[in-house]
PDB file of C-alpha atoms in Angstrom:
ATOM      1  CA  UNK R  19       8.047  23.271  -8.078  1.00 59.00           C
ATOM      2  CA  UNK R  20       8.096  26.969  -7.207  1.00 59.00           C
ATOM      3  CA  UNK R  21      11.307  26.464  -5.252  1.00 60.00           C
ATOM      4  CA  UNK R  22      12.969  24.754  -8.225  1.00 64.00           C
ATOM      5  CA  UNK R  23      11.916  27.585 -10.523  1.00 60.00           C
ATOM      6  CA  UNK R  24      13.241  30.120  -8.016  1.00 58.00           C
ATOM      7  CA  UNK R  25      16.535  28.230  -7.734  1.00 61.00           C
ATOM      8  CA  UNK R  26      16.813  28.028 -11.507  1.00 61.00           C
ATOM      9  CA  UNK R  27      16.046  31.736 -11.944  1.00 58.00           C
ATOM     10  CA  UNK R  28      18.531  32.681  -9.245  1.00 56.00           C
ATOM     11  CA  UNK R  29      21.208  30.427 -10.685  1.00 62.00           C
ATOM     12  CA  UNK R  30      20.614  31.750 -14.200  1.00 57.00           C
ATOM     13  CA  UNK R  31      20.751  35.387 -13.112  1.00 58.00           C
ATOM     14  CA  UNK R  32      23.959  34.858 -11.193  1.00 58.00           C
ATOM     15  CA  UNK R  33      25.431  32.857 -14.060  1.00 62.00           C
ATOM     16  CA  UNK R  34      24.796  35.818 -16.343  1.00 55.00           C
ATOM     17  CA  UNK R  35      26.321  38.145 -13.754  1.00 59.00           C
ATOM     18  CA  UNK R  36      29.327  35.851 -13.564  1.00 60.00           C
ATOM     19  CA  UNK R  37      29.661  35.819 -17.354  1.00 59.00           C
ATOM     20  CA  UNK R  38      29.502  39.615 -17.408  1.00 56.00           C
ATOM     21  CA  UNK R  39      32.163  40.005 -14.727  1.00 56.00           C
ATOM     22  CA  UNK R  40      34.312  37.364 -16.439  1.00 56.00           C
ATOM     23  CA  UNK R  41      34.052  39.230 -19.758  1.00 55.00           C
ATOM     24  CA  UNK R  42      34.783  42.559 -18.115  1.00 52.00           C
ATOM     25  CA  UNK R  43      37.780  41.131 -16.314  1.00 50.00           C
ATOM     26  CA  UNK R  44      39.529  40.458 -19.612  1.00 50.00           C
ATOM     27  CA  UNK R  45      38.515  43.680 -21.336  1.00 50.00           C
ATOM     28  CA  UNK R  46      38.964  46.386 -18.710  1.00 53.00           C
ATOM     29  CA  UNK R  47      42.330  46.050 -17.009  1.00 58.00           C
ATOM     30  CA  UNK R  48      44.820  43.893 -15.187  1.00 59.00           C
ATOM     31  CA  UNK R  49      43.474  45.205 -11.886  1.00 62.00           C
ATOM     32  CA  UNK R  50      40.029  43.879 -12.699  1.00 61.00           C
ATOM     33  CA  UNK R  51      41.489  40.521 -13.702  1.00 63.00           C
ATOM     34  CA  UNK R  52      43.376  40.200 -10.429  1.00 65.00           C
ATOM     35  CA  UNK R  53      40.326  41.345  -8.484  1.00 67.00           C
ATOM     36  CA  UNK R  54      38.214  38.780 -10.305  1.00 68.00           C
ATOM     37  CA  UNK R  55      40.634  35.971  -9.479  1.00 70.00           C
ATOM     38  CA  UNK R  56      40.769  36.949  -5.827  1.00 70.00           C
ATOM     39  CA  UNK R  57      37.001  37.392  -5.630  1.00 71.00           C
ATOM     40  CA  UNK R  58      36.336  34.039  -7.303  1.00 69.00           C
ATOM     41  CA  UNK R  59      38.673  32.267  -4.894  1.00 70.00           C
ATOM     42  CA  UNK R  60      37.144  33.900  -1.828  1.00 70.00           C
ATOM     43  CA  UNK R  61      33.609  33.351  -3.112  1.00 70.00           C
ATOM     44  CA  UNK R  62      34.201  29.686  -3.820  1.00 69.00           C
ATOM     45  CA  UNK R  63      35.703  29.176  -0.360  1.00 69.00           C
ATOM     46  CA  UNK R  64      32.760  30.919   1.292  1.00 68.00           C
ATOM     47  CA  UNK R  65      30.201  29.008  -0.757  1.00 67.00           C
ATOM     48  CA  UNK R  66      31.800  25.699   0.212  1.00 67.00           C
ATOM     49  CA  UNK R  67      31.692  26.631   3.886  1.00 68.00           C
ATOM     50  CA  UNK R  68      27.870  26.575   3.878  1.00 68.00           C
ATOM     51  CA  UNK R  69      25.814  23.393   3.644  1.00 67.00           C
ATOM     52  CA  UNK R  70      23.834  24.385   0.544  1.00 67.00           C
ATOM     53  CA  UNK R  71      22.419  22.598  -2.451  1.00 72.00           C
ATOM     54  CA  UNK R  72      24.773  22.708  -5.434  1.00 72.00           C
ATOM     55  CA  UNK R  73      22.681  25.247  -7.327  1.00 74.00           C
ATOM     56  CA  UNK R  74      22.585  27.598  -4.334  1.00 74.00           C
ATOM     57  CA  UNK R  75      26.321  27.158  -3.728  1.00 72.00           C
ATOM     58  CA  UNK R  76      26.994  28.078  -7.357  1.00 74.00           C
ATOM     59  CA  UNK R  77      24.616  31.024  -7.154  1.00 75.00           C
ATOM     60  CA  UNK R  78      26.318  32.259  -3.984  1.00 73.00           C
ATOM     61  CA  UNK R  79      29.719  31.890  -5.639  1.00 72.00           C
ATOM     62  CA  UNK R  80      28.621  33.910  -8.657  1.00 73.00           C
ATOM     63  CA  UNK R  81      26.961  36.607  -6.555  1.00 72.00           C
ATOM     64  CA  UNK R  82      29.969  37.026  -4.301  1.00 72.00           C
ATOM     65  CA  UNK R  83      32.352  36.965  -7.257  1.00 72.00           C
ATOM     66  CA  UNK R  84      30.558  39.795  -9.009  1.00 70.00           C
ATOM     67  CA  UNK R  85      30.174  41.812  -5.815  1.00 70.00           C
ATOM     68  CA  UNK R  86      33.763  41.379  -4.657  1.00 70.00           C
ATOM     69  CA  UNK R  87      35.184  41.992  -8.137  1.00 68.00           C
ATOM     70  CA  UNK R  88      33.325  45.261  -8.481  1.00 67.00           C
ATOM     71  CA  UNK R  89      34.191  46.237  -4.903  1.00 66.00           C
ATOM     72  CA  UNK R  90      37.908  45.528  -5.269  1.00 66.00           C
ATOM     73  CA  UNK R  91      38.159  47.129  -8.696  1.00 63.00           C
ATOM     74  CA  UNK R  92      36.081  50.253  -8.548  1.00 64.00           C
ATOM     75  CA  UNK R  93      37.084  51.255  -5.015  1.00 57.00           C
ATOM     76  CA  UNK R  94      40.791  50.543  -5.361  1.00 56.00           C
ATOM     77  CA  UNK R  95      42.184  54.038  -4.885  1.00 51.00           C
ATOM     78  CA  UNK R  96      42.141  55.135  -1.241  1.00 47.00           C
ATOM     79  CA  UNK R  97      43.228  58.689  -2.090  1.00 43.00           C
ATOM     80  CA  UNK R  98      40.223  59.389  -4.308  1.00 48.00           C
ATOM     81  CA  UNK R  99      37.663  57.693  -2.078  1.00 50.00           C
ATOM     82  CA  UNK R 100      38.529  58.552   1.523  1.00 55.00           C
ATOM     83  CA  UNK R 101      35.115  57.483   2.824  1.00 50.00           C
ATOM     84  CA  UNK R 102      35.941  53.895   1.844  1.00 48.00           C
ATOM     85  CA  UNK R 103      39.339  53.927   3.560  1.00 54.00           C
ATOM     86  CA  UNK R 104      38.839  50.929   5.894  1.00 60.00           C
ATOM     87  CA  UNK R 105      37.433  48.691   3.168  1.00 54.00           C
ATOM     88  CA  UNK R 106      40.017  49.854   0.675  1.00 53.00           C
ATOM     89  CA  UNK R 107      42.873  49.364   3.106  1.00 59.00           C
ATOM     90  CA  UNK R 108      41.847  45.746   3.640  1.00 61.00           C
ATOM     91  CA  UNK R 109      41.364  45.110  -0.093  1.00 59.00           C
ATOM     92  CA  UNK R 110      44.689  46.739  -0.942  1.00 62.00           C
ATOM     93  CA  UNK R 111      46.487  44.830   1.814  1.00 62.00           C
ATOM     94  CA  UNK R 112      45.130  41.521   0.529  1.00 65.00           C
ATOM     95  CA  UNK R 113      46.092  42.292  -3.063  1.00 61.00           C
ATOM     96  CA  UNK R 114      49.539  43.612  -2.086  1.00 62.00           C
ATOM     97  CA  UNK R 115      50.190  40.587   0.123  1.00 63.00           C
ATOM     98  CA  UNK R 116      49.423  38.359  -2.835  1.00 60.00           C
ATOM     99  CA  UNK R 117      51.681  40.431  -5.082  1.00 59.00           C
ATOM    100  CA  UNK R 118      54.568  40.357  -2.606  1.00 61.00           C
ATOM    101  CA  UNK R 119      54.155  36.633  -1.962  1.00 59.00           C
ATOM    102  CA  UNK R 120      54.124  35.866  -5.679  1.00 56.00           C
ATOM    103  CA  UNK R 121      57.074  38.173  -6.299  1.00 58.00           C
ATOM    104  CA  UNK R 122      59.119  36.698  -3.458  1.00 59.00           C
ATOM    105  CA  UNK R 123      58.322  33.225  -4.677  1.00 56.00           C
ATOM    106  CA  UNK R 124      59.478  34.137  -8.194  1.00 55.00           C
ATOM    107  CA  UNK R 125      62.450  36.148  -6.889  1.00 60.00           C
ATOM    108  CA  UNK R 126      61.456  39.340  -8.717  1.00 57.00           C
ATOM    109  CA  UNK R 127      60.654  42.861  -7.532  1.00 58.00           C
ATOM    110  CA  UNK R 128      57.002  43.015  -6.369  1.00 54.00           C
ATOM    111  CA  UNK R 129      56.128  45.985  -8.563  1.00 57.00           C
ATOM    112  CA  UNK R 130      57.686  44.427 -11.649  1.00 55.00           C
ATOM    113  CA  UNK R 131      55.116  43.931 -14.394  1.00 56.00           C
ATOM    114  CA  UNK R 132      54.675  40.223 -14.786  1.00 58.00           C
ATOM    115  CA  UNK R 133      55.508  39.279 -11.197  1.00 57.00           C
ATOM    116  CA  UNK R 134      52.465  37.010 -11.099  1.00 56.00           C
ATOM    117  CA  UNK R 135      53.370  35.513 -14.474  1.00 59.00           C
ATOM    118  CA  UNK R 136      56.891  34.861 -13.212  1.00 62.00           C
ATOM    119  CA  UNK R 137      55.498  33.232 -10.078  1.00 62.00           C
ATOM    120  CA  UNK R 138      53.271  30.984 -12.157  1.00 61.00           C
ATOM    121  CA  UNK R 139      56.221  30.047 -14.369  1.00 67.00           C
ATOM    122  CA  UNK R 140      58.241  29.066 -11.297  1.00 67.00           C
ATOM    123  CA  UNK R 141      55.357  26.917 -10.055  1.00 66.00           C
ATOM    124  CA  UNK R 142      55.046  25.220 -13.434  1.00 67.00           C
ATOM    125  CA  UNK R 143      58.785  24.467 -13.503  1.00 70.00           C
ATOM    126  CA  UNK R 144      58.606  23.072  -9.978  1.00 68.00           C
ATOM    127  CA  UNK R 145      55.609  20.941 -10.873  1.00 67.00           C
ATOM    128  CA  UNK R 146      57.501  19.660 -13.901  1.00 69.00           C
ATOM    129  CA  UNK R 147      60.555  18.856 -11.769  1.00 65.00           C
ATOM    130  CA  UNK R 148      62.607  21.833 -12.964  1.00 53.00           C
ATOM    131  CA  UNK R 149      64.802  24.174 -10.970  1.00 52.00           C
ATOM    132  CA  UNK R 150      63.491  26.266  -8.125  1.00 50.00           C
ATOM    133  CA  UNK R 151      65.018  29.611  -9.156  1.00 50.00           C
ATOM    134  CA  UNK R 152      63.517  32.204 -11.442  1.00 49.00           C
ATOM    135  CA  UNK R 153      65.661  30.802 -14.251  1.00 50.00           C
ATOM    136  CA  UNK R 154      65.676  33.827 -16.515  1.00 50.00           C
ATOM    137  CA  UNK R 155      68.306  35.668 -14.482  1.00 49.00           C
ATOM    138  CA  UNK R 156      71.126  33.272 -15.292  1.00 51.00           C
ATOM    139  CA  UNK R 157      70.382  33.263 -19.006  1.00 53.00           C
ATOM    140  CA  UNK R 158      69.990  37.027 -19.063  1.00 53.00           C
ATOM    141  CA  UNK R 159      73.401  37.425 -17.388  1.00 56.00           C
ATOM    142  CA  UNK R 160      75.016  35.115 -19.944  1.00 58.00           C
ATOM    143  CA  UNK R 161      73.402  37.017 -22.801  1.00 60.00           C
ATOM    144  CA  UNK R 162      74.571  40.360 -21.405  1.00 64.00           C
ATOM    145  CA  UNK R 163      78.161  39.124 -21.026  1.00 65.00           C
ATOM    146  CA  UNK R 164      78.100  37.735 -24.541  1.00 68.00           C
ATOM    147  CA  UNK R 165      76.742  41.012 -25.939  1.00 67.00           C
ATOM    148  CA  UNK R 166      79.398  42.999 -24.024  1.00 68.00           C
ATOM    149  CA  UNK R 167      82.090  40.748 -25.491  1.00 68.00           C
ATOM    150  CA  UNK R 168      80.780  41.403 -29.003  1.00 69.00           C
ATOM    151  CA  UNK R 169      80.779  45.167 -28.400  1.00 68.00           C
ATOM    152  CA  UNK R 170      84.434  45.093 -27.303  1.00 67.00           C
ATOM    153  CA  UNK R 171      85.484  43.122 -30.382  1.00 60.00           C
TER     154      UNK R 171
END
């Protein structure tokens, strides 16, 4: 009975922590949102790698999500926090690798705002049986040529 109460209390506290980090991720910044997504993915993978009861696996996921989200977000600038350089270098490398992979997949510049959105759009088109390219480039080129033709006339 005491163990069940402890599991319930732990699960509830981590659920609240998860809800807080989830809320913060949509109100603070894009960096926090991306950190949250990465942290949730890593946390879920780690929690599944242990043979735990479901409630403990969920609690571990929530705890790691909150911890990793805060770590990735609030220690993201290597220049202002030189004492965290090794941790920050790893976190930045992971996030940049994801950004470059998504950007390459969507055929856009990696630092373009919306590179992740473009990558998701490409995946959705592929899942729906659409074309593999970014798609917007061809239409944008047609629109620009049409607008140039109107300006000449």
